[in-house]
């Protein structure tokens, strides 16, 4: 069968690669047209038709990329018609993918959405579009299915969270510290995310903590998929960057500063104390405040419905407040680890990629 699969960012590329591998195990004649990154290209065995690296943006920075995204949408729509897949698989990246879902529906294609729009965060405005344009929603958050179902959308299933198997299956490098020439001081891990604009806004605040915590070494979780010059320009000589070794870094760190996103959940699965930070363009934040309906931004806090992970958002995200928060976490008085146990229980042990692949392949009409 023919699968048309779209992922718009680094995390979607990783999840898409796992999903593709599982689809290929079920459907030995599977053929793919894809928008993704290096992980999906490797899983398919040929380059993606569109490189998702040019699609990442954050908040108001969309204005800088709207023409590029519009051209990419036109390209994807044209190729959808010519490729004529058995199913369209959309992964996260809702602004772009919901437009593609509407186009696919108008042209009679079956649509599956893996990691759907977070309508529980922004209000149910998009639910009508999902009901109209999406045949099947595959969720990786245990509370999400009930939210959709309570609002009349029942073609949704919780398939498990891919981070559970990813973390459990990772073999920690016992020589990580020596391999990266780190010293004997305890480590504060800095996880600034995967979007260029996000890193430019948040990483300077993170590395500034080196001035306050000289008894610790600050280490950045970098990505080789991004320009190394980005990290070089933003990090002083006192802060080291390690590339594509995030889990090994998390495993040896004492505490982490994390840009809001899935890394918060990964840290929880490693039992690592953390503070979550978020900072965007002031205009984007103004509009977000108008539409966001949730009390917390950390996934850990959303799971347990209380503020166990400190969140420093926008104007609260300052060097001084981050220093005070880290000092508290390093004192060992945090109650985060008890919340992490609750998170593990809620996530369960389902293999998300396997379950999602089964749902997609068996539902093709």
JSON list of C-alpha atoms in Angstrom, two decimals, residues 40-231:
[
{"chain": "A", "resi": 40, "resn": "UNK", "atom": "CA", "xyz": [12.51, 9.24, 8.31]},
{"chain": "A", "resi": 41, "resn": "UNK", "atom": "CA", "xyz": [14.81, 9.11, 5.29]},
{"chain": "A", "resi": 42, "resn": "UNK", "atom": "CA", "xyz": [16.82, 6.37, 6.94]},
{"chain": "A", "resi": 43, "resn": "UNK", "atom": "CA", "xyz": [13.70, 4.43, 7.94]},
{"chain": "A", "resi": 44, "resn": "UNK", "atom": "CA", "xyz": [12.29, 4.57, 4.42]},
{"chain": "A", "resi": 45, "resn": "UNK", "atom": "CA", "xyz": [15.61, 3.90, 2.72]},
{"chain": "A", "resi": 46, "resn": "UNK", "atom": "CA", "xyz": [15.54, 6.96, 0.48]},
{"chain": "A", "resi": 47, "resn": "UNK", "atom": "CA", "xyz": [15.54, 10.76, 0.99]},
{"chain": "A", "resi": 48, "resn": "UNK", "atom": "CA", "xyz": [12.31, 12.47, 2.01]},
{"chain": "A", "resi": 49, "resn": "UNK", "atom": "CA", "xyz": [10.75, 14.51, -0.79]},
{"chain": "A", "resi": 50, "resn": "UNK", "atom": "CA", "xyz": [10.59, 17.54, 1.52]},
{"chain": "A", "resi": 51, "resn": "UNK", "atom": "CA", "xyz": [13.13, 18.36, 4.24]},
{"chain": "A", "resi": 52, "resn": "UNK", "atom": "CA", "xyz": [11.22, 19.33, 7.38]},
{"chain": "A", "resi": 53, "resn": "UNK", "atom": "CA", "xyz": [14.23, 21.31, 8.64]},
{"chain": "A", "resi": 54, "resn": "UNK", "atom": "CA", "xyz": [13.03, 24.33, 6.66]},
{"chain": "A", "resi": 55, "resn": "UNK", "atom": "CA", "xyz": [9.57, 24.18, 8.29]},
{"chain": "A", "resi": 56, "resn": "UNK", "atom": "CA", "xyz": [10.32, 24.75, 11.97]},
{"chain": "A", "resi": 57, "resn": "UNK", "atom": "CA", "xyz": [9.27, 28.05, 13.54]},
{"chain": "A", "resi": 58, "resn": "UNK", "atom": "CA", "xyz": [8.06, 29.40, 16.87]},
{"chain": "A", "resi": 59, "resn": "UNK", "atom": "CA", "xyz": [5.18, 31.79, 17.46]},
{"chain": "A", "resi": 60, "resn": "UNK", "atom": "CA", "xyz": [5.26, 35.10, 15.61]},
{"chain": "A", "resi": 61, "resn": "UNK", "atom": "CA", "xyz": [8.34, 33.94, 13.69]},
{"chain": "A", "resi": 62, "resn": "UNK", "atom": "CA", "xyz": [5.79, 32.29, 11.40]},
{"chain": "A", "resi": 63, "resn": "UNK", "atom": "CA", "xyz": [5.64, 35.66, 9.63]},
{"chain": "A", "resi": 64, "resn": "UNK", "atom": "CA", "xyz": [9.22, 35.18, 8.44]},
{"chain": "A", "resi": 65, "resn": "UNK", "atom": "CA", "xyz": [8.41, 31.79, 6.95]},
{"chain": "A", "resi": 66, "resn": "UNK", "atom": "CA", "xyz": [4.87, 32.11, 5.68]},
{"chain": "A", "resi": 67, "resn": "UNK", "atom": "CA", "xyz": [5.86, 32.22, 2.02]},
{"chain": "A", "resi": 68, "resn": "UNK", "atom": "CA", "xyz": [8.16, 29.21, 2.34]},
{"chain": "A", "resi": 69, "resn": "UNK", "atom": "CA", "xyz": [5.43, 27.28, 4.15]},
{"chain": "A", "resi": 70, "resn": "UNK", "atom": "CA", "xyz": [2.82, 28.31, 1.58]},
{"chain": "A", "resi": 71, "resn": "UNK", "atom": "CA", "xyz": [5.05, 27.08, -1.25]},
{"chain": "A", "resi": 72, "resn": "UNK", "atom": "CA", "xyz": [5.68, 23.80, 0.59]},
{"chain": "A", "resi": 73, "resn": "UNK", "atom": "CA", "xyz": [1.95, 23.33, 1.16]},
{"chain": "A", "resi": 74, "resn": "UNK", "atom": "CA", "xyz": [1.30, 23.81, -2.56]},
{"chain": "A", "resi": 75, "resn": "UNK", "atom": "CA", "xyz": [4.04, 21.31, -3.37]},
{"chain": "A", "resi": 76, "resn": "UNK", "atom": "CA", "xyz": [2.68, 18.74, -0.92]},
{"chain": "A", "resi": 77, "resn": "UNK", "atom": "CA", "xyz": [-0.87, 19.14, -2.22]},
{"chain": "A", "resi": 78, "resn": "UNK", "atom": "CA", "xyz": [0.25, 18.69, -5.81]},
{"chain": "A", "resi": 79, "resn": "UNK", "atom": "CA", "xyz": [2.20, 15.56, -4.95]},
{"chain": "A", "resi": 80, "resn": "UNK", "atom": "CA", "xyz": [-0.67, 14.16, -2.90]},
{"chain": "A", "resi": 81, "resn": "UNK", "atom": "CA", "xyz": [-2.85, 14.20, -6.01]},
{"chain": "A", "resi": 82, "resn": "UNK", "atom": "CA", "xyz": [-0.18, 12.63, -8.23]},
{"chain": "A", "resi": 83, "resn": "UNK", "atom": "CA", "xyz": [0.95, 10.02, -5.66]},
{"chain": "A", "resi": 84, "resn": "UNK", "atom": "CA", "xyz": [-2.62, 8.94, -4.78]},
{"chain": "A", "resi": 85, "resn": "UNK", "atom": "CA", "xyz": [-1.87, 7.17, -1.48]},
{"chain": "A", "resi": 86, "resn": "UNK", "atom": "CA", "xyz": [-4.08, 4.70, 0.35]},
{"chain": "A", "resi": 87, "resn": "UNK", "atom": "CA", "xyz": [-3.79, 6.84, 3.47]},
{"chain": "A", "resi": 88, "resn": "UNK", "atom": "CA", "xyz": [-2.46, 10.25, 4.47]},
{"chain": "A", "resi": 89, "resn": "UNK", "atom": "CA", "xyz": [-0.59, 10.19, 7.81]},
{"chain": "A", "resi": 90, "resn": "UNK", "atom": "CA", "xyz": [-0.09, 13.51, 9.56]},
{"chain": "A", "resi": 91, "resn": "UNK", "atom": "CA", "xyz": [2.29, 13.86, 12.51]},
{"chain": "A", "resi": 92, "resn": "UNK", "atom": "CA", "xyz": [1.90, 16.80, 14.90]},
{"chain": "A", "resi": 93, "resn": "UNK", "atom": "CA", "xyz": [2.65, 20.22, 13.26]},
{"chain": "A", "resi": 94, "resn": "UNK", "atom": "CA", "xyz": [-1.02, 21.17, 13.32]},
{"chain": "A", "resi": 95, "resn": "UNK", "atom": "CA", "xyz": [-1.02, 24.55, 11.55]},
{"chain": "A", "resi": 96, "resn": "UNK", "atom": "CA", "xyz": [0.32, 23.05, 8.34]},
{"chain": "A", "resi": 97, "resn": "UNK", "atom": "CA", "xyz": [-1.16, 19.58, 8.67]},
{"chain": "A", "resi": 98, "resn": "UNK", "atom": "CA", "xyz": [-4.74, 20.64, 9.32]},
{"chain": "A", "resi": 99, "resn": "UNK", "atom": "CA", "xyz": [-4.70, 22.54, 6.02]},
{"chain": "A", "resi": 100, "resn": "UNK", "atom": "CA", "xyz": [-3.39, 19.43, 4.33]},
{"chain": "A", "resi": 101, "resn": "UNK", "atom": "CA", "xyz": [-6.06, 17.32, 6.04]},
{"chain": "A", "resi": 102, "resn": "UNK", "atom": "CA", "xyz": [-8.80, 19.56, 4.64]},
{"chain": "A", "resi": 103, "resn": "UNK", "atom": "CA", "xyz": [-7.28, 19.28, 1.14]},
{"chain": "A", "resi": 104, "resn": "UNK", "atom": "CA", "xyz": [-7.00, 15.50, 1.45]},
{"chain": "A", "resi": 105, "resn": "UNK", "atom": "CA", "xyz": [-10.62, 15.21, 2.58]},
{"chain": "A", "resi": 106, "resn": "UNK", "atom": "CA", "xyz": [-11.88, 17.35, -0.33]},
{"chain": "A", "resi": 107, "resn": "UNK", "atom": "CA", "xyz": [-10.06, 15.02, -2.70]},
{"chain": "A", "resi": 108, "resn": "UNK", "atom": "CA", "xyz": [-11.35, 11.82, -1.15]},
{"chain": "A", "resi": 109, "resn": "UNK", "atom": "CA", "xyz": [-8.27, 10.56, 0.71]},
{"chain": "A", "resi": 110, "resn": "UNK", "atom": "CA", "xyz": [-8.32, 8.76, 4.04]},
{"chain": "A", "resi": 111, "resn": "UNK", "atom": "CA", "xyz": [-6.58, 10.73, 6.82]},
{"chain": "A", "resi": 112, "resn": "UNK", "atom": "CA", "xyz": [-4.93, 9.47, 10.02]},
{"chain": "A", "resi": 113, "resn": "UNK", "atom": "CA", "xyz": [-3.50, 11.97, 12.51]},
{"chain": "A", "resi": 114, "resn": "UNK", "atom": "CA", "xyz": [-0.69, 10.70, 14.77]},
{"chain": "A", "resi": 115, "resn": "UNK", "atom": "CA", "xyz": [0.00, 13.14, 17.65]},
{"chain": "A", "resi": 116, "resn": "UNK", "atom": "CA", "xyz": [-3.01, 15.40, 17.01]},
{"chain": "A", "resi": 117, "resn": "UNK", "atom": "CA", "xyz": [-3.61, 19.14, 17.59]},
{"chain": "A", "resi": 118, "resn": "UNK", "atom": "CA", "xyz": [-3.58, 20.06, 21.27]},
{"chain": "A", "resi": 119, "resn": "UNK", "atom": "CA", "xyz": [-7.13, 21.38, 21.36]},
{"chain": "A", "resi": 120, "resn": "UNK", "atom": "CA", "xyz": [-7.16, 20.89, 25.13]},
{"chain": "A", "resi": 121, "resn": "UNK", "atom": "CA", "xyz": [-4.56, 23.69, 25.32]},
{"chain": "A", "resi": 122, "resn": "UNK", "atom": "CA", "xyz": [-5.97, 26.13, 22.77]},
{"chain": "A", "resi": 123, "resn": "UNK", "atom": "CA", "xyz": [-9.68, 25.47, 23.12]},
{"chain": "A", "resi": 124, "resn": "UNK", "atom": "CA", "xyz": [-11.89, 23.19, 21.02]},
{"chain": "A", "resi": 125, "resn": "UNK", "atom": "CA", "xyz": [-12.09, 25.53, 18.01]},
{"chain": "A", "resi": 126, "resn": "UNK", "atom": "CA", "xyz": [-10.34, 23.06, 15.72]},
{"chain": "A", "resi": 127, "resn": "UNK", "atom": "CA", "xyz": [-12.50, 20.13, 16.76]},
{"chain": "A", "resi": 128, "resn": "UNK", "atom": "CA", "xyz": [-15.06, 20.80, 14.02]},
{"chain": "A", "resi": 129, "resn": "UNK", "atom": "CA", "xyz": [-12.29, 20.59, 11.42]},
{"chain": "A", "resi": 130, "resn": "UNK", "atom": "CA", "xyz": [-10.97, 17.36, 12.92]},
{"chain": "A", "resi": 131, "resn": "UNK", "atom": "CA", "xyz": [-14.45, 15.81, 12.88]},
{"chain": "A", "resi": 132, "resn": "UNK", "atom": "CA", "xyz": [-14.85, 16.80, 9.23]},
{"chain": "A", "resi": 133, "resn": "UNK", "atom": "CA", "xyz": [-11.37, 16.05, 7.87]},
{"chain": "A", "resi": 134, "resn": "UNK", "atom": "CA", "xyz": [-9.72, 13.34, 9.99]},
{"chain": "A", "resi": 135, "resn": "UNK", "atom": "CA", "xyz": [-10.83, 9.69, 9.94]},
{"chain": "A", "resi": 136, "resn": "UNK", "atom": "CA", "xyz": [-8.64, 8.51, 12.80]},
{"chain": "A", "resi": 137, "resn": "UNK", "atom": "CA", "xyz": [-6.72, 10.22, 15.63]},
{"chain": "A", "resi": 138, "resn": "UNK", "atom": "CA", "xyz": [-3.87, 8.38, 17.35]},
{"chain": "A", "resi": 139, "resn": "UNK", "atom": "CA", "xyz": [-2.95, 10.05, 20.64]},
{"chain": "A", "resi": 140, "resn": "UNK", "atom": "CA", "xyz": [0.24, 9.74, 22.71]},
{"chain": "A", "resi": 141, "resn": "UNK", "atom": "CA", "xyz": [-1.19, 11.50, 25.79]},
{"chain": "A", "resi": 142, "resn": "UNK", "atom": "CA", "xyz": [-3.41, 9.41, 28.08]},
{"chain": "A", "resi": 143, "resn": "UNK", "atom": "CA", "xyz": [-5.74, 12.28, 29.05]},
{"chain": "A", "resi": 144, "resn": "UNK", "atom": "CA", "xyz": [-6.29, 13.37, 25.44]},
{"chain": "A", "resi": 145, "resn": "UNK", "atom": "CA", "xyz": [-8.64, 10.59, 24.31]},
{"chain": "A", "resi": 146, "resn": "UNK", "atom": "CA", "xyz": [-11.19, 11.40, 27.02]},
{"chain": "A", "resi": 147, "resn": "UNK", "atom": "CA", "xyz": [-11.05, 15.10, 26.11]},
{"chain": "A", "resi": 148, "resn": "UNK", "atom": "CA", "xyz": [-11.90, 14.38, 22.47]},
{"chain": "A", "resi": 149, "resn": "UNK", "atom": "CA", "xyz": [-14.54, 11.78, 23.31]},
{"chain": "A", "resi": 150, "resn": "UNK", "atom": "CA", "xyz": [-16.30, 14.06, 25.78]},
{"chain": "A", "resi": 151, "resn": "UNK", "atom": "CA", "xyz": [-16.70, 16.54, 22.94]},
{"chain": "A", "resi": 152, "resn": "UNK", "atom": "CA", "xyz": [-18.18, 14.10, 20.48]},
{"chain": "A", "resi": 153, "resn": "UNK", "atom": "CA", "xyz": [-15.16, 12.77, 18.58]},
{"chain": "A", "resi": 154, "resn": "UNK", "atom": "CA", "xyz": [-14.84, 9.02, 19.15]},
{"chain": "A", "resi": 155, "resn": "UNK", "atom": "CA", "xyz": [-12.42, 7.92, 16.39]},
{"chain": "A", "resi": 156, "resn": "UNK", "atom": "CA", "xyz": [-9.48, 8.40, 18.74]},
{"chain": "A", "resi": 157, "resn": "UNK", "atom": "CA", "xyz": [-7.24, 5.91, 20.52]},
{"chain": "A", "resi": 158, "resn": "UNK", "atom": "CA", "xyz": [-4.45, 6.29, 23.06]},
{"chain": "A", "resi": 159, "resn": "UNK", "atom": "CA", "xyz": [-1.65, 4.22, 21.53]},
{"chain": "A", "resi": 160, "resn": "UNK", "atom": "CA", "xyz": [0.94, 4.76, 24.24]},
{"chain": "A", "resi": 161, "resn": "UNK", "atom": "CA", "xyz": [3.73, 7.31, 24.40]},
{"chain": "A", "resi": 162, "resn": "UNK", "atom": "CA", "xyz": [6.83, 6.72, 22.23]},
{"chain": "A", "resi": 163, "resn": "UNK", "atom": "CA", "xyz": [9.13, 8.16, 24.88]},
{"chain": "A", "resi": 164, "resn": "UNK", "atom": "CA", "xyz": [8.45, 5.21, 27.22]},
{"chain": "A", "resi": 165, "resn": "UNK", "atom": "CA", "xyz": [10.13, 2.68, 24.90]},
{"chain": "A", "resi": 166, "resn": "UNK", "atom": "CA", "xyz": [12.71, 5.18, 23.71]},
{"chain": "A", "resi": 167, "resn": "UNK", "atom": "CA", "xyz": [13.94, 5.87, 27.24]},
{"chain": "A", "resi": 168, "resn": "UNK", "atom": "CA", "xyz": [13.68, 2.25, 28.37]},
{"chain": "A", "resi": 169, "resn": "UNK", "atom": "CA", "xyz": [15.58, 1.03, 25.31]},
{"chain": "A", "resi": 170, "resn": "UNK", "atom": "CA", "xyz": [18.43, 3.52, 25.56]},
{"chain": "A", "resi": 171, "resn": "UNK", "atom": "CA", "xyz": [21.78, 2.08, 26.61]},
{"chain": "A", "resi": 172, "resn": "UNK", "atom": "CA", "xyz": [23.56, 4.66, 28.73]},
{"chain": "A", "resi": 173, "resn": "UNK", "atom": "CA", "xyz": [27.13, 5.34, 27.64]},
{"chain": "A", "resi": 174, "resn": "UNK", "atom": "CA", "xyz": [29.27, 4.62, 30.75]},
{"chain": "A", "resi": 175, "resn": "UNK", "atom": "CA", "xyz": [32.11, 6.65, 29.23]},
{"chain": "A", "resi": 176, "resn": "UNK", "atom": "CA", "xyz": [29.97, 9.70, 28.44]},
{"chain": "A", "resi": 177, "resn": "UNK", "atom": "CA", "xyz": [31.88, 12.06, 30.76]},
{"chain": "A", "resi": 178, "resn": "UNK", "atom": "CA", "xyz": [35.31, 10.91, 29.59]},
{"chain": "A", "resi": 179, "resn": "UNK", "atom": "CA", "xyz": [34.30, 10.80, 25.90]},
{"chain": "A", "resi": 180, "resn": "UNK", "atom": "CA", "xyz": [33.20, 14.43, 26.05]},
{"chain": "A", "resi": 181, "resn": "UNK", "atom": "CA", "xyz": [36.10, 15.59, 28.22]},
{"chain": "A", "resi": 182, "resn": "UNK", "atom": "CA", "xyz": [33.85, 16.80, 31.00]},
{"chain": "A", "resi": 183, "resn": "UNK", "atom": "CA", "xyz": [35.35, 17.46, 34.41]},
{"chain": "A", "resi": 184, "resn": "UNK", "atom": "CA", "xyz": [34.36, 16.06, 37.80]},
{"chain": "A", "resi": 185, "resn": "UNK", "atom": "CA", "xyz": [31.95, 18.84, 38.77]},
{"chain": "A", "resi": 186, "resn": "UNK", "atom": "CA", "xyz": [28.24, 17.92, 38.94]},
{"chain": "A", "resi": 187, "resn": "UNK", "atom": "CA", "xyz": [26.30, 18.73, 35.78]},
{"chain": "A", "resi": 188, "resn": "UNK", "atom": "CA", "xyz": [23.42, 21.09, 35.07]},
{"chain": "A", "resi": 189, "resn": "UNK", "atom": "CA", "xyz": [21.90, 19.98, 31.77]},
{"chain": "A", "resi": 190, "resn": "UNK", "atom": "CA", "xyz": [20.59, 22.62, 29.38]},
{"chain": "A", "resi": 191, "resn": "UNK", "atom": "CA", "xyz": [17.93, 21.46, 26.89]},
{"chain": "A", "resi": 192, "resn": "UNK", "atom": "CA", "xyz": [17.01, 24.45, 24.71]},
{"chain": "A", "resi": 193, "resn": "UNK", "atom": "CA", "xyz": [14.76, 22.62, 22.24]},
{"chain": "A", "resi": 194, "resn": "UNK", "atom": "CA", "xyz": [15.07, 21.94, 18.52]},
{"chain": "A", "resi": 195, "resn": "UNK", "atom": "CA", "xyz": [13.71, 25.10, 16.84]},
{"chain": "A", "resi": 196, "resn": "UNK", "atom": "CA", "xyz": [16.22, 27.69, 15.73]},
{"chain": "A", "resi": 197, "resn": "UNK", "atom": "CA", "xyz": [14.19, 30.67, 16.94]},
{"chain": "A", "resi": 198, "resn": "UNK", "atom": "CA", "xyz": [13.44, 28.99, 20.24]},
{"chain": "A", "resi": 199, "resn": "UNK", "atom": "CA", "xyz": [17.12, 28.26, 20.86]},
{"chain": "A", "resi": 200, "resn": "UNK", "atom": "CA", "xyz": [18.13, 31.82, 20.03]},
{"chain": "A", "resi": 201, "resn": "UNK", "atom": "CA", "xyz": [15.70, 33.19, 22.60]},
{"chain": "A", "resi": 202, "resn": "UNK", "atom": "CA", "xyz": [16.19, 30.69, 25.41]},
{"chain": "A", "resi": 203, "resn": "UNK", "atom": "CA", "xyz": [19.77, 29.41, 25.30]},
{"chain": "A", "resi": 204, "resn": "UNK", "atom": "CA", "xyz": [21.39, 32.76, 26.28]},
{"chain": "A", "resi": 205, "resn": "UNK", "atom": "CA", "xyz": [19.30, 32.78, 29.45]},
{"chain": "A", "resi": 206, "resn": "UNK", "atom": "CA", "xyz": [20.31, 29.19, 30.20]},
{"chain": "A", "resi": 207, "resn": "UNK", "atom": "CA", "xyz": [24.06, 29.62, 29.71]},
{"chain": "A", "resi": 208, "resn": "UNK", "atom": "CA", "xyz": [24.03, 32.81, 31.81]},
{"chain": "A", "resi": 209, "resn": "UNK", "atom": "CA", "xyz": [23.56, 30.56, 34.85]},
{"chain": "A", "resi": 210, "resn": "UNK", "atom": "CA", "xyz": [27.24, 29.64, 34.58]},
{"chain": "A", "resi": 211, "resn": "UNK", "atom": "CA", "xyz": [27.95, 32.95, 36.32]},
{"chain": "A", "resi": 212, "resn": "UNK", "atom": "CA", "xyz": [25.98, 31.80, 39.39]},
{"chain": "A", "resi": 213, "resn": "UNK", "atom": "CA", "xyz": [26.88, 28.10, 39.59]},
{"chain": "A", "resi": 214, "resn": "UNK", "atom": "CA", "xyz": [30.65, 27.90, 39.26]},
{"chain": "A", "resi": 215, "resn": "UNK", "atom": "CA", "xyz": [30.75, 24.70, 41.32]},
{"chain": "A", "resi": 216, "resn": "UNK", "atom": "CA", "xyz": [28.77, 23.02, 38.51]},
{"chain": "A", "resi": 217, "resn": "UNK", "atom": "CA", "xyz": [29.47, 22.49, 34.83]},
{"chain": "A", "resi": 218, "resn": "UNK", "atom": "CA", "xyz": [26.71, 23.52, 32.44]},
{"chain": "A", "resi": 219, "resn": "UNK", "atom": "CA", "xyz": [26.33, 21.25, 29.41]},
{"chain": "A", "resi": 220, "resn": "UNK", "atom": "CA", "xyz": [24.06, 21.89, 26.44]},
{"chain": "A", "resi": 221, "resn": "UNK", "atom": "CA", "xyz": [22.17, 19.11, 24.64]},
{"chain": "A", "resi": 222, "resn": "UNK", "atom": "CA", "xyz": [22.90, 20.06, 21.03]},
{"chain": "A", "resi": 223, "resn": "UNK", "atom": "CA", "xyz": [21.55, 18.60, 17.80]},
{"chain": "A", "resi": 224, "resn": "UNK", "atom": "CA", "xyz": [23.77, 17.88, 14.81]},
{"chain": "A", "resi": 225, "resn": "UNK", "atom": "CA", "xyz": [20.73, 18.48, 12.59]},
{"chain": "A", "resi": 226, "resn": "UNK", "atom": "CA", "xyz": [21.17, 22.18, 13.44]},
{"chain": "A", "resi": 227, "resn": "UNK", "atom": "CA", "xyz": [24.17, 24.38, 12.56]},
{"chain": "A", "resi": 228, "resn": "UNK", "atom": "CA", "xyz": [26.99, 24.02, 15.07]},
{"chain": "A", "resi": 229, "resn": "UNK", "atom": "CA", "xyz": [27.64, 27.73, 14.55]},
{"chain": "A", "resi": 230, "resn": "UNK", "atom": "CA", "xyz": [24.34, 28.40, 16.32]},
{"chain": "A", "resi": 231, "resn": "UNK", "atom": "CA", "xyz": [25.60, 26.88, 19.57]}
]
